[in-house]
């Protein structure tokens, strides 16, 4: 089945937020022939950027007023207030409210009005990749979901929006708000961000504490990680194993399970449970409302880790990084 933008051809789409994803969505949708307005706080740096890109820029409330579909692409913690102030009182009945992450709807921080469609489209890639893949005629796979279907066409709208992003050129996968939210949070926390960064830091500390030079440790546990991740990204574990030495493979087999073992998996399950039962969402919401004291402290500790100091010095010598 060919998926097109037909279901949104006569619709006005309001993009709220113009960060990495917001800009990519707005540009791709416009280039797909759809009518796009960008809703942003007046006078902000992103408003100037959107205007420079040729968009009509309005305040969020003004953008919502004439919209048939509103895409909420601001940070998670900003969205509940934005919904209450600029969307809920204004969005017309039968219109669609779209999210790129189900966090606030799934965890009840936003209770959408009963007379609107509520849908999700989540490209599985950063905004710059969503844009560059579109520009060369390809696309990034997208997840899509329907939370509330009032019009009877919510799924069509979600798929048309994903097609407008270029996702239909690659792959569209249907999901639901629960699955998208919980798996996304788990991936970030246990593997992609939390897990990977902690593994790198602990590996660096182990080598340095054993007397090895920080520069050597940096290359072995952080710099070369990109080589492995690229292989995994391109062809999974199979390709990675095909491109590393037999010595590295044997070390993988005998030592990997000693580092990430059954106890690690049990802790992963505990992290997942806290995501599923809402503990993480409640803690994050309370942290945000308190002014982010723990968040700022933990972030600063990461920024001051010795691997960051030595890494900055070494990367300054890697001229190719500045050419990317």
Backbone as a ProteinNet text record, in pm:
[ID]
protein_1_A
[PRIMARY]
XXXXXXXXXXXXXXXXXXXXXXXXXXXXXXXXXXXXXXXXXXXXXXXXXXXXXXXXXXXXXXXXXXXXXXXXXXXXXXXXXXXXXXXXXXXXXXXXXXXXXXXXXXXXXXXXXXXXXXXXXXXXXXXXXXXXXXXXXXXXXXXXXXXXXXXXXXXXXXXXXXXXXXXXXXXXXXXXXXXXXXXXXXXXXXXXXXXXXXXXXXXXXXXXXXXXXXXXXXXXXXXXXXXXXXXXXXXXXXXXXXXXXXXXXXXXXXXXXXXXXXXXXXXXXXXXXXXXXXXXXXXXXXXXXXXXXXXXXXXXXXXXXXXXXXXXXXXXXXXXXXXX
[TERTIARY]
82.8	0	86.2	60.1	132.9	69.1	149.2	99.9	137.7	38.6	62.5	16.6	31.2	-11	-154.3	-227.2	-359.8	-453.4	-450.3	-543.2	-521.1	-407.9	-378.6	-363.8	-399.8	-376.6	-451.5	-568.6	-647.7	-644.2	-543.8	-535.6	-424.2	-445.2	-337.8	-273.9	-141.5	-66.3	11.8	-9.3	65.4	174.8	298.9	413	449	435.9	470.7	607.2	704.9	842.8	925.2	1048.1	1132.7	1276.1	1287.6	1417.8	1456.8	1538.5	1586.7	1473.9	1377.6	1266.4	1167.7	1135.4	1037.1	1075.3	1200.2	1245.5	1239.2	1286.1	1284.2	1141.4	1050.3	910.8	853.1	873.3	815.2	867.3	997.3	1056	1010.5	1012.4	973.1	826.6	741.1	598.7	571.9	637.7	619.3	667.9	783.4	836.8	751.7	668.9	575.4	444.3	438.4	320.9	213.2	243.5	143.1	153.6	43.5	32.2	77.6	189.3	250.6	264.5	224.9	252.3	328.2	419.2	499.9	456.7	427.8	386.4	498.2	545.1	658.5	639.6	709	708.8	770.5	702.9	749	882.7	973	1101	1209.1	1176.9	1276.3	1368	1482.2	1577.7	1522.4	1437.4	1382.9	1279.8	1212.7	1117.2	1190.7	1304.8	1383.9	1433.9	1471.4	1519.8	1409	1288.3	1175.7	1138.6	1140.4	1109.1	1213.6	1340.7	1447.1	1431.3	1369	1342.4	1218.6	1154.4	1041.6	905	894.1	764.8	689.1	557	472.4	484.2	522.6	542.4	439.3	371.1	269.8	295.5	224.9	232.2	167.5	197	132.8	-19.9	-81.1	-227.2	-279.7	-211.6	-255	-239.3	-132.5	-110.4	-216.2	-253	-352.9	-490.5	-519.7	-654.5	-703.2	-617.4	-662.6	-618.9	-572.8	-511.6	-609.8	-584.3	-657.1	-578.2	-446.4	-359.4	-253.4	-235.5	-133.5	-30.8	95.5	204.4	281.3	281.3	347.7	489.5	587.4	726.3	818.8	763.2	841.1	891.4	985	1030.7	916.2	929.6	822.9	768	856.1	812.3	741.2	754.8	688.4	547.1	523	400	270.8	263.5	135.9	86.1	175.1	135.8	97.1	171.4	139.5	1.8	-27.8	-159.4	-271.5	-255.5	-360.9	-383.3	-275.7	-287.4	-314.7	-253.9	-259.3	-327.2	-361.7	-421.9	-562.9	-578.5	-709.2	-821.2	-800.5	-910.1	-939.4	-851.4	-857.8	-880.1	-817.1	-821.9	-966	-1000.2	-1139.3	-1176.2	-1301.1	-1346.4	-1321	-1278.1	-1251.6	-1113.1	-1038.6	-900.5	-812	-686.6	-594.9	-483.6	-448.4	-336.3	-231.5	-111.6	-7.5	113	169	290.6	396.3	523.3	632.8	681.8	627	660.2	536	498.6	373	377.4	489.2	514.3	398.2	360.5	262.3	121.6	85.3	-47.4	-51.8	50.1	50.9	52.6	129.5	140.5	43.2	-55.9	-170	-133.4	-17.8	14.4	-68.1	-110.5	-203	-324.4	-442.3	-567.5	-636.2	-617.9	-671.3	-824.8	-874.5	-1019.2	-1078.4	-1202.2	-1266.6	-1313.6	-1307.7	-1362.8	-1255.3	-1133	-1026.3	-957	-895.9	-811.4	-678.9	-623.5	-492.3	-406.4	-296.4	-213.3	-65.5	15.9	159.9	233.1	338.2	432	572.1	650.4	784.6	889	958.8	1069.2	1178.8	1235.8	1340	1478.1	1498.9	1626.5	1622.8	1739.9	1744.7	1694.8	1661.4	1602.9	1688.3	1819.1	1904.2	1900.8	1888.3	1880.8	1744.8	1638.2	1504.1	1505.2	1575.3	1581.8	1672.7	1794.1	1888	1844	1784.8	1734.8	1621.4	1536	1426.7	1483.4	1583.4	1638.1	1700.7	1752.4	1813.4	1716.4	1588.5	1486.4	1457.9	1511.1	1483.3	1402.7	1405.5	1330.6	1376.9	1340	1369.9	1245.1	1257.7	1139.7	1067.8	935.4	853.2	760.1	745.2	638	515.4	397.1	275	172.5	84.7	-14.4	-135.7	-247.1	-371.7	-413.2	-431	-477.4	-626.6	-674.2	-814.6	-857.7	-964.5	-1011.5	-1154.9	-1170.1	-1302.3	-1354.6	-1265.4	-1305.6	-1331.7	-1280.2	-1286.3	-1171.9	-1084	-972.2	-838.6	-832.2	-709.9	-590.7	-609.7	-499.8	-453.1	-547.1	-509.8	-426.8	-464.8	-390.1	-248	-235.8	-103.3	-14.3	-67.5	12.1	46.6	-46.2	-18.8	90.5	87.7	191.6	327.6	329	453.8	503.9	412.1	450.8	509.4	451.6	503.3	643.6	679.5	815.9	914.3	861.9	946.4	950.2	880.5	885	829.6	729.6	669	764.6	868.1	969	1054.3	1057.4	1139.1	1050.1	990.1	909	819.8	692.9	600.2	560.2	571.8	538.9	430.7	319	210.6	240.2	214	236.6	123.8	143.7	48.6	127.5	61.2	130.1	208.3	152	218.6	349.1	342.7	461.1	570.3	532.3	632.4	699.6	618.6	673.1	764.8	719	794.5	921.8	914.9	1035.3	1136.4	1088.8	1177.8	1252.9	1180.8	1245	1343.8	1304.6	1394.3	1522	1508.4	1625.9	1722.8	1669.2	1753.1	1825.6	1753.7	1808	1901	1860.8	1934.7	2047.7	2034.8	2132.5	2194	2115.2	2168.9	2240	2183.4	2241.2	2298	2210.4	2257	2352.4	2314.3	2398.1	2530.9	2526.6	2649.4	2746.3	2695.3	2785.6	2847	2769.5	2825	2929	2904.3	3000.5	3132.5	3122.7	3243.2	3319.3	3248.5	3315	3382.1	3310.1	3367	3486	3481.8	3595.8	3716.5	3693	3800.2	3862.3	3777.4	3827	3908.9	3863.2	3933.3	4075.1	4088.9	4222.2	4312	4259	4340.5	4382.7	4290.4	4323.1	4426.3	4436.4	4536.1	4670.7	4680.3	4807.4	4827.6	4727	4741	4713.1	4772.3	4757.4	4614	4560.5	4423.2	4400.3	4502.2	4485.8	4463.1	4538.7	4522	4385.6	4348.1	4218.8	4104.9	4115.7	4010.8	3991.5	4102.3	4090.6	4029.4	4066.8	4022.9	3876.7	3824.1	3688	3584.6	3627.5	3530.6	3548.4	3664.8	3687.4	3652.1	3701.2	3678.4	3537.1	3459.8	3321.3	3242.3	3273.8	3202	3218.1	3338.2	3361.2	3267.6	3251.4	3165.1	3018.2	2979.7	2840.1	2801.6	2891.8	2862.2	2837.7	2918.9	2900.1	2767.4	2734.5	2607.1	2490.1	2501.3	2396.5	2374.9	2485.7	2477.8	2433.2	2471.2	2442	2422.4	2394.5	2369	2494.2	2473.7	2586.3	2661.8	2588.5	2652.2	2762.3	2732.8	2834	2948.6	2916.3	3021.5	3120.3	3068.9	3156.2	3239.7	3183.7	3256.9	3373.4	3369.4	3470.1	3570.8	3553.9	3653	3739.1	3852.9	3945.7	3890.7	3948.8	3908.9	3941.8	4053.1	4088.5	3979.7	3933.5	3827.4	3698.3	3669.9	3549.3	3555.3	3670	3682.5	3667.3	3727.9	3712.6	3568.8	3498.6	3354.9	3281.1	3306.8	3232.2	3261	3387.5	3421.5	3409	3420	3419.5	3291.6	3229.1	3106.1	3001.4	2970.5	2869.6	2911.5	3041.6	3085.7	3059.6	3059.4	3034.5	2884.5	2816.5	2671	2610.3	2577.3	2536.8	2389.6	2352.7	2213	2171.1	2262.1	2230.2	2204.1	2281	2256.4	2116.8	2080.1	1947.6	1838	1858.8	1759.4	1744.6	1857.2	1849.7	1781.3	1801.7	1729.4	1578.9	1540.9	1399.2	1342.5	1424.6	1380.6	1360.4	1451.5	1437.1	1309.2	1286	1165.4	1039	1040.2	923	891.9	996.9	975.3	922.6	958.5	901.5	755.5	726.9	591.5	492.5	534.7	439.3	431.3	506.9	497.2	592.7	675.3	767.4	864.7	922.2	1016.7	947.9	829.6	758.1	727.2	683.8	653.5	780.3	888	1013.3	1064.5	1055	1102.3	1015.1	886.3	796.1	823.8	845.1	875.1	1009.2	1106.2	1238	1227.3	1149.4	1132.8	1064.2	959.5	886.5	972.1	1068.4	1156	1271.3	1279.2	1385.5	1508.6	1498.4	1603.4	1732.8	1726.2	1850.7	1933.2	1870.4	1944.2	1991.3	1907.1	1942	2068	2071.6	2186.9	2313	2297	2412	2469.7	2382.2	2429.1	2489	2428.5	2483	2621.4	2638	2767.6	2874	2835.2	2930.1	2978.2	2887.6	2927.1	3022	2989	3070.8	3210.3	3223.3	3352.3	3429.1	3374.5	3444.7	3577.5	3683.7	3815.8	3817	3728.9	3728.2	3690.1	3614.3	3575.1	3692.6	3776.1	3892.5	3991.5	4026.7	4122.9	4062.7	3933.1	3867.5	3869.1	3844.2	3845.6	3983.8	4088	4224.4	4256.6	4213.2	4242.1	4158.7	4033.6	3947.9	3993.1	4060.2	4112.3	4215.1	4276.9	4377	4315.3	4188.3	4120.5	4049.9	4122.7	4069.3	3946.1	3938.1	3826	3692.8	3696.3	3571.4	3507	3587.7	3534.5	3490.2	3523.2	3484.7	3354.2	3300.9	3177.7	3057.5
-120.2	0	125.2	214.5	340.4	441.3	497.5	596.3	735.2	824.5	959.8	1062.4	1188.8	1298.5	1341.4	1264	1306	1346.1	1274.6	1302.7	1439	1503.3	1635.3	1743.2	1711.6	1805.9	1938.4	1935.8	2057.6	2107.3	2066.8	2100.2	2201.2	2281.5	2368.4	2299.5	2289.1	2221.5	2325.2	2326.8	2415.7	2336.1	2377.6	2315.6	2402.4	2348.2	2421.5	2373.2	2459.5	2422.1	2417.2	2470.9	2475.9	2437.5	2332.1	2274.9	2178.3	2079.5	1984	1914.1	1857	1787.6	1885.6	1993.8	2088.5	2146.5	2186.4	2244.6	2140.7	2019.8	1914.4	1882.3	1871.8	1842.3	1952.5	2077.8	2189.7	2195.4	2183.3	2190.9	2074.9	1954	1837.6	1842.8	1880.2	1888.7	1994.4	2108.9	2214.1	2166.6	2100.7	2052.4	1939.5	1878.8	1776.2	1838	1970.2	2038.7	2070.6	2058.6	2083.9	2227.2	2274.5	2411.6	2415.1	2482.7	2480.2	2621.3	2638.3	2759.6	2718.1	2802.8	2769.6	2857.2	2793.4	2864.9	2872.4	2995.4	3014.8	3141.8	3145.9	3266.3	3381.9	3493.1	3609.3	3658	3690.6	3747.3	3647.3	3520	3418.7	3387.6	3325.5	3294.5	3196.7	3104.3	3009	3075.8	3180	3252.9	3319	3376.2	3439.1	3334.4	3218.3	3111.3	3060.6	3042.2	2995.1	3097.8	3224.7	3330.1	3332.7	3314.1	3311.7	3193.2	3086.3	2969.5	2989	3105.3	3137.8	3099.9	3068	3029.6	3150.3	3139.4	3231.8	3192.8	3287.8	3259.8	3336.5	3265.1	3325.7	3280.2	3337	3283.2	3145.9	3059.6	2928.1	2936.1	3024.2	3034.2	3076.3	3171.1	3216.1	3105.3	3028.9	2919.2	2811.1	2782.4	2678.5	2719.8	2848.2	2897.8	2854.8	2857.9	2821.9	2685.1	2602.7	2475.6	2358.7	2267.3	2140.3	2030.9	2050.6	1957.3	2039.4	2010.6	2077.9	1975	1996.6	1907.3	1970.8	1904.9	1956.2	1899.5	1984.9	1940.7	2018	2065.5	2131.3	2026.3	2062	1964.9	1911.8	1787.9	1720.8	1803.5	1861.7	1929.5	2061.8	2113.7	2238.9	2212.7	2093.5	2063.7	2077.8	2034	2046.8	2191	2283.8	2424.4	2478.6	2441.6	2483.8	2434.1	2308.7	2253.6	2329.7	2352.6	2419.7	2563.1	2632.4	2775	2805.1	2728.1	2767.5	2667.4	2549.5	2448	2413	2367.5	2320.8	2423.3	2552.2	2647.6	2688.5	2648.6	2706.6	2604.3	2489.3	2391.6	2353	2357.8	2332.4	2184.7	2153.7	2014.6	1941	1817.2	1736.5	1751.9	1851.2	1868.2	1762.2	1758.9	1657	1720	1653.5	1691.6	1582	1619.7	1520.8	1542	1430.9	1432	1346	1376.6	1293.1	1197	1209.8	1121.3	1117.1	998	984.4	1015.3	1063.5	1079.5	1144.9	1265.4	1340.1	1283.2	1230.1	1169.7	1037.3	956	824.5	835.6	931.1	945.4	1048.6	1086.9	1168.8	1311.5	1360.3	1501.2	1590.7	1535.6	1602.8	1512.6	1568.2	1495.3	1559.7	1505.5	1569.8	1581.2	1689.4	1705	1585.4	1556	1436.6	1455.9	1578.1	1605.2	1627.5	1580.7	1594.7	1460.5	1445.9	1330.6	1349.8	1242.3	1247.9	1138	1179	1085.3	1107.4	1014.7	1019.9	982.2	1056.8	1020.2	1045.5	940	949.7	897.7	988.1	943.1	879.8	771.8	703.9	753.6	882.3	944.6	1089.3	1151.3	1292.1	1381.5	1505.4	1596.4	1618.3	1632.5	1659.6	1543	1419.3	1303.4	1297.5	1331	1337.3	1432.6	1544	1642.8	1598.9	1557.5	1525.1	1402.9	1303.5	1187.4	1226.3	1317.4	1366	1438	1521.2	1603.2	1519.6	1402.2	1319.1	1214.3	1227.6	1141.7	1014.3	1004.6	887.1	931.4	854.2	889.5	808.6	856	786.7	709.8	583.5	509.9	584.6	571.1	639.4	542.1	561.1	496.7	586.8	527.4	609	537.8	617.2	559.2	650.6	590.7	664.8	643.3	752.1	747	774.2	861.5	902.2	934.1	870.3	889.8	941.2	1070.5	1134.3	1151.5	1187.5	1216	1090.8	977.4	855.9	846	947.2	949.6	973.3	948	977.1	898.5	771.8	690.9	743.6	783.9	839.3	965.8	1049	1172.6	1142.2	1046.7	1010.9	958.5	871.6	814	919.1	1011	1117.6	1210.1	1239.7	1324.4	1254.5	1124	1048	1046.8	1035.6	1040.2	1175.9	1282.7	1416.5	1435.9	1361.4	1367.3	1285.8	1199.8	1110.2	969.6	948.1	817.7	704.1	733.9	628.3	578.3	655.1	609.5	498.2	493.6	395.2	287	316.2	216.3	285.5	250.4	297.5	178.9	195.2	87.6	137.7	68.1	108.3	61.5	147.7	116.2	178.8	198.2	273.9	364	455.1	553	486.3	381.2	311	248.3	172.4	102.5	200.7	303.8	401.6	470.1	513.7	588.1	502	386.7	303.7	246.9	205.2	151.9	263.1	382	494.5	534	545.9	581.5	474	348.3	239.5	240.5	255.2	256.8	367.2	486.7	599.4	570.9	520.8	507	387.5	273.5	149.9	123.9	175.4	140.5	264.1	342.3	443.7	558.3	609.3	725.5	683.5	646	607.7	490.8	382.4	263	285.2	344.3	361.7	459	572	670.9	618	545.7	488.9	381.8	301.7	198	261.6	369.7	439	498.8	568.3	631	527.8	419.3	317.6	247.5	226.8	167	258.8	388	487.4	488.5	492.9	495.7	371.1	256	130.8	133.3	180.2	183.9	287.9	406.4	512.7	474.2	417.3	376	263.4	189.2	82.2	134.3	265.9	325.9	357.1	331.6	362.6	510.7	564.3	706.4	739.3	853.5	892.2	901.4	947.1	960.3	824.2	725	589.9	534.2	554.7	505.4	567.3	697.4	765.7	699.9	677.5	617.9	478.6	401.9	262.3	245	333.2	309.6	408	520.2	616.1	637.2	678.3	711.3	595.1	476.7	362.5	306.7	353.8	308	340.9	455.1	493	388.6	330.9	229.9	111	69.3	-44.8	-9	108.3	151	163.9	216.8	228.4	92	-6.2	-141.2	-200.6	-181.1	-230	-164	-34.5	44.2	-3.3	-33.9	-70.4	-214.4	-305.1	-445.5	-533.8	-471.3	-550	-616.7	-706.4	-777	-860.3	-911.7	-993	-916.5	-793.5	-715.7	-677.5	-642.6	-606.8	-722.3	-843.4	-959.1	-986.9	-956.5	-979.7	-884.1	-770.8	-667	-652.5	-728	-721.2	-847.7	-841.4	-954.8	-1073.8	-1191.4	-1309.7	-1292.6	-1222.9	-1195.8	-1113.2	-1009	-924.2	-1003.7	-1091	-1173.3	-1263.3	-1329.2	-1418.3	-1340.1	-1221.1	-1137.3	-1096.8	-1069.9	-1039.8	-1155.4	-1276.1	-1391.6	-1423.8	-1413.5	-1456.9	-1346.6	-1219.5	-1111.3	-1027.8	-1014.2	-934.8	-979.2	-1109.5	-1155.5	-1141.8	-1121.1	-1099	-954.6	-862.2	-721.1	-692.9	-732.5	-715.8	-854.5	-885.8	-1021.2	-1027	-1138.1	-1155.9	-1051.1	-1011.1	-908.6	-773.9	-745.6	-623.2	-626.8	-741.2	-753.8	-733.2	-783.8	-764.9	-616.1	-544.6	-399.9	-328.1	-377.6	-322.4	-341.5	-459.1	-485.7	-390.3	-357.5	-263.9	-124.9	-84.4	45	45.3	-63.6	-72.6	-66.1	-132.4	-131.4	10.5	87.3	224.4	313.3	279.9	351	312.7	183.7	134.1	181.3	183.9	220.7	371.7	449.3	594.3	658.3	577.6	633.6	732.5	693.6	783.9	913.1	903.7	1023.6	1116.9	1059.2	1142.2	1209.7	1132.7	1188.2	1300.6	1280.8	1380.9	1506.5	1488.1	1602.7	1682.2	1613.2	1680.8	1752.1	1688.7	1751.4	1880	1875.5	1993.7	2106.7	2071.8	2173.1	2234.3	2157.9	2206.1	2290.9	2307.4	2388.9	2311.9	2179.9	2092.7	2088.9	2092.7	2093.5	1966.1	1850.1	1724.2	1703.1	1739.1	1730.7	1811.6	1935	2022.5	1967.8	1915.1	1859.6	1739	1647.6	1527.4	1561.3	1657.1	1697.6	1758.1	1842.6	1905	1801.3	1697.3	1590.6	1520.8	1498.4	1438.7	1531.1	1660.4	1756.8	1770.2	1744.6	1759.1	1628.1	1519.9	1391.8	1403.6	1342	1352.6	1313.5	1222.7	1181.6	1297.9	1395.5	1510.8	1606	1622	1709.9	1653.8	1527.8	1469.1	1456.4	1429.5	1417.4	1547.4	1659.3	1789.7	1818.8	1783.7	1807.5	1721.5	1597	1507.2	1541.8	1576.1	1609.3	1736.2	1826.2	1948	1914.6	1797.3	1754.5	1676.2	1643.9	1564.2	1659.7	1711.9	1817.8	1771.5	1641.5	1590.5	1605.5	1613.7	1630.3	1764.2	1866.8	1999.8	2013.6	1914.7	1918.3	1846.2	1778.8	1700.7	1792.3
0	0	0	-92.6	-98.8	-4	85	180.2	130.4	120.3	70.7	174.2	140.3	227.8	200.3	120	74	187.8	298.4	408.7	471.9	441.5	498.2	391.8	269.1	159.9	177.9	236.4	254.3	398.3	472.2	614.4	641.2	742.6	791.1	911.3	907.8	1013	1092.9	1223.1	1312	1380.4	1362.3	1428.6	1548.1	1668.3	1789.5	1837.6	1829.2	1860.9	1734.2	1741.6	1622.1	1655.9	1738.1	1766.7	1656.3	1691.3	1592.3	1518.3	1593	1528.7	1466.3	1538.3	1487.9	1353.8	1340.1	1213.1	1101.5	1130.2	1028.1	985.4	1081.7	1048.4	960.7	1003.7	929.7	786.3	768.6	634.9	546.6	601.7	521.3	482.1	576.2	545.9	439.6	452.2	350.9	214.1	212	85.5	26.6	111.1	63.7	15.4	12.8	-40.8	59.2	189.6	291.7	344.3	400	450	595.4	621	754.2	810	936	1011.7	1136.7	1181.9	1299.5	1416.3	1529.9	1649.4	1751	1779.6	1870.5	1952.3	2063.3	2146.1	2068.2	2066.3	1990.8	2044.3	1953	1991.7	2025.7	2028.8	2063	1946	1972.4	1865.3	1761.9	1805.7	1708.9	1617.8	1667.6	1582.8	1467.1	1495.9	1390.3	1290.8	1341.7	1254.2	1162.5	1218.9	1137.8	1032.1	1069.2	972.7	861.4	898.8	798.9	704.1	751.6	667.1	580.6	595.3	508.4	560.8	689.7	745.5	798.9	792.6	866.7	1013.4	1098.2	1240.1	1321.3	1409.8	1496.6	1639.3	1734.4	1869.8	1868	1965.9	1966.7	1959.1	2037.4	2036.7	1900.2	1835.5	1703.4	1600	1610.5	1516.7	1532.9	1657	1684.4	1633.4	1639.9	1607.9	1470.7	1372.4	1238.5	1193	1285.4	1245.9	1244.1	1151.7	1147.2	1216.9	1226.5	1298.4	1370	1497.8	1577.8	1621.7	1583.2	1622.2	1737.2	1851.9	1971.9	1975.1	1943.3	1931.1	2024.2	2134.8	2239.1	2339	2429.3	2529.7	2615.1	2661.6	2736.1	2851.5	2931.7	3052.9	3025.8	2906.1	2868	2816.1	2770.1	2697.7	2779.3	2905.7	2977.9	2987.8	3020.8	3030	2893	2791.2	2654.7	2613.9	2647	2612.5	2682.7	2812.3	2889.2	2844.9	2808.7	2777.5	2630.4	2540.8	2400.6	2307.5	2359.3	2272.5	2316.7	2440	2487.5	2468.8	2496.3	2482.7	2338.5	2244.3	2110.3	1999.4	2008.8	1899.5	1868.4	1740.5	1700.9	1718	1748.7	1757.6	1626.4	1637.9	1519.3	1462.6	1511.7	1467	1533	1491.5	1543.3	1624.9	1733.7	1818.6	1805.9	1762	1733.2	1823.9	1869.8	1950.2	1881.4	1908.8	1859.4	1966.5	2087	2199.5	2288.3	2333	2404.8	2552.8	2603.5	2746.2	2821.9	2784.5	2863.6	2856	2740.9	2728.6	2804.1	2786.6	2851.1	3003.1	3055	3199.9	3257.7	3176.9	3222.3	3262.6	3218.8	3244.2	3153.2	3040.3	2950	2933	2958.4	2936.5	2817.1	2697.6	2578.2	2581.8	2527.8	2514.5	2441.4	2472.4	2416.1	2272.8	2221.5	2088	1982.1	2007.6	1910	1887.2	1768.7	1743	1815.9	1867.9	1933.2	1871.6	1808.5	1733.5	1764.9	1719.6	1743.1	1615.7	1584.7	1477.9	1531.5	1541.8	1600.8	1502.9	1434.7	1348	1432.9	1386	1462.7	1419.3	1442.6	1411.8	1453.9	1472.9	1511.4	1399.3	1434.1	1336.9	1213.6	1231.4	1114	1016.3	1067.5	979.4	910.4	982.8	922.9	803.8	818.6	711.6	597.6	628.2	521.1	440.8	506.8	433	339.6	386	300.7	178.6	200.1	92	-18.5	14.4	-89.2	-143.4	-105.5	-163.1	-87.1	33	115.7	237.5	343.9	463.7	583	701.5	826.4	869.6	910	956.7	1068	1069.1	1169.6	1239.9	1370.3	1444.4	1437.6	1435.1	1441.1	1528.2	1589.1	1679.8	1688.2	1726.3	1749.6	1894.2	1965.8	2104.9	2112.4	2025.6	2027.9	1885.6	1839.6	1702.3	1704.5	1692	1692.8	1551	1461.6	1323.1	1242.1	1288.1	1207.8	1108.5	1108.9	1013.7	1083.1	1211.2	1285.8	1231.6	1201.8	1149.2	1014.9	930.4	800.9	817.6	914.2	939.3	986.6	1077.4	1128.9	1016.9	935	827.3	721.5	695.6	599.4	651.8	780.4	841.3	830.2	861.9	850.8	706.3	611	469.9	436	492.4	468.4	520.8	624	679	595.8	508.1	431	486.9	598.2	663.1	579.7	495.4	413.7	305.8	276.8	180.9	241.6	374.7	445.3	504.8	622	691.1	792.9	795.5	896.4	983.3	1115.6	1208.8	1303.6	1308.4	1398.1	1540.6	1635.6	1775.7	1856.5	1986.1	2067	2160.2	2227.5	2310.9	2423.7	2480.7	2590.7	2544.3	2437.2	2389	2346.6	2271	2225.7	2343.8	2440.3	2553.4	2638.9	2677.1	2770.6	2708.5	2582.3	2518.5	2491.1	2454.9	2429.5	2556.7	2666.8	2794	2838.4	2823.5	2863.7	2781.1	2649.7	2564.1	2603.2	2628.2	2668.8	2799.3	2896.4	3030.7	3046.3	2992.9	3019.4	2920.7	2798.4	2695.8	2629.8	2561.2	2470.6	2539.5	2646	2714.7	2849.8	2942.2	3075.3	3073.7	3009	3008.3	2938.8	2819.2	2742.1	2808.8	2857.3	2917.5	3046.7	3127.3	3250.6	3219.3	3117.5	3078.7	3035.4	2957.7	2912.3	3030.3	3118.9	3233.5	3324	3351.3	3440.2	3374.8	3245.3	3176.6	3180.8	3159.3	3167.5	3306.7	3408.8	3547.1	3579.5	3532.5	3561.2	3505.3	3381.1	3319.9	3386.8	3411.7	3472.2	3613.6	3689.8	3827.1	3829.1	3718.5	3708.3	3660.2	3636.8	3600.3	3454	3371.4	3229	3204.5	3098.6	3070.7	3028.8	3074.5	3040.5	2889.9	2816	2671.4	2605.5	2651	2595.8	2634.7	2760.7	2808.1	2728.5	2700.8	2623.6	2487.5	2417.2	2284.2	2289.5	2391.3	2395.5	2436	2522.2	2571.8	2518.5	2461.7	2408.7	2258.9	2217	2076.1	1984.3	2017.2	1928.8	1937.9	2035.3	2046	1919.5	1857.5	1735.2	1625.4	1614.8	1512.4	1531.3	1656.7	1686.6	1667.3	1714.8	1701.1	1554.3	1472.5	1329.9	1267.1	1305	1251.6	1298.5	1425.4	1477.6	1405.6	1383.4	1317.6	1174.4	1107.1	965.2	942.3	1033.1	1005	1125.3	1240.8	1359.5	1414.4	1509.6	1571.1	1467.4	1368	1263.8	1192.3	1149.3	1078	1170.6	1294.3	1389.1	1405.6	1422.8	1440.5	1315.9	1199.7	1075.1	1056.3	1125	1101.2	1214.9	1321.2	1428.1	1425.1	1492	1488.6	1567.1	1541.5	1617.4	1765.1	1793	1932.8	1999.6	1929.6	1983.8	2000.3	1904.1	1914.4	2038.2	2057.1	2172.1	2302.5	2308.4	2427.1	2449.7	2340.3	2346.7	2415.1	2368.2	2417	2563.7	2604.3	2739.6	2844.6	2801.4	2900.3	2899.9	2783.7	2778.2	2879.1	2886.1	2981.4	3128	3153.5	3291.7	3334.3	3237.6	3266.7	3271.7	3165.9	3159.4	3177.9	3302.9	3339	3380.7	3439.6	3481.2	3584	3669.5	3769.1	3701.3	3594.9	3517.6	3457.1	3402.5	3341.7	3445.3	3565.4	3671.1	3705.2	3705.5	3730.7	3614.5	3493.7	3378.7	3396.6	3445.7	3469.4	3574.7	3674.2	3777.4	3719.1	3629.9	3561.4	3477.8	3404.9	3322.2	3407.2	3521.3	3608.2	3656.6	3690.1	3735.6	3623.7	3500.1	3386	3369.4	3374.8	3351.8	3458.2	3584.4	3690.2	3715.5	3635.9	3645.9	3745.2	3813.8	3912.2	3847.6	3734.6	3668.4	3626.2	3568.4	3522.5	3639.2	3752.8	3870.1	3923.3	3931.8	3981.8	3891.8	3762	3666.8	3673.4	3685.3	3696.6	3824.4	3935.5	4062.5	4055.6	3991.1	3974.8	3893.8	3788.1	3702.4	3779.6	3853.2	3929.7	4040.2	4090.7	4197.3	4144.7	4013.8	3956.7	3912.6	3902.9	3850.4	3932.7	4066.2	4144	4127.5	4133.4	4119.4	3976.1	3881.9	3739.9	3711.8	3760.5	3736	3803.6	3924.3	3996.8	3923.9	3879.9	3811.9	3675	3605.9	3476	3493.2	3595.5	3619.3	3652.5	3727	3759.1	3632.5	3536.5	3409.2	3333.2	3331.6	3257.7	3316.6	3447.7	3515.1	3527	3472.6	3478.7	3403.7	3455	3390.1	3243.5	3201.5	3061	2970.8	3024.1	2944.3	2922.4	3022.9	3009.6	2909	2924.4	2831.8	2693.1	2687.2	2558.3	2480	2548.5	2481.9	2423.3	2497	2450	2326.7	2330.3	2218.8	2095.2	2117.3	2002.4	1931.7	2005.3	1942.9	1835.3	1845.5	1747.3	1631.6	1643.4	1540.9	1444.6	1348.3	1263.2	1184	1157.5	1079.5	1150.5	1284.4	1358.2	1327.3	1305	1276	1132.3	1051.6	910.1	885.1	989.4	971.7	957
[MASK]
++++++++++++++++++++++++++++++++++++++++++++++++++++++++++++++++++++++++++++++++++++++++++++++++++++++++++++++++++++++++++++++++++++++++++++++++++++++++++++++++++++++++++++++++++++++++++++++++++++++++++++++++++++++++++++++++++++++++++++++++++++++++++++++++++++++++++++++++++++++++++++++++++++++++++++++++++++++++++++++++++++

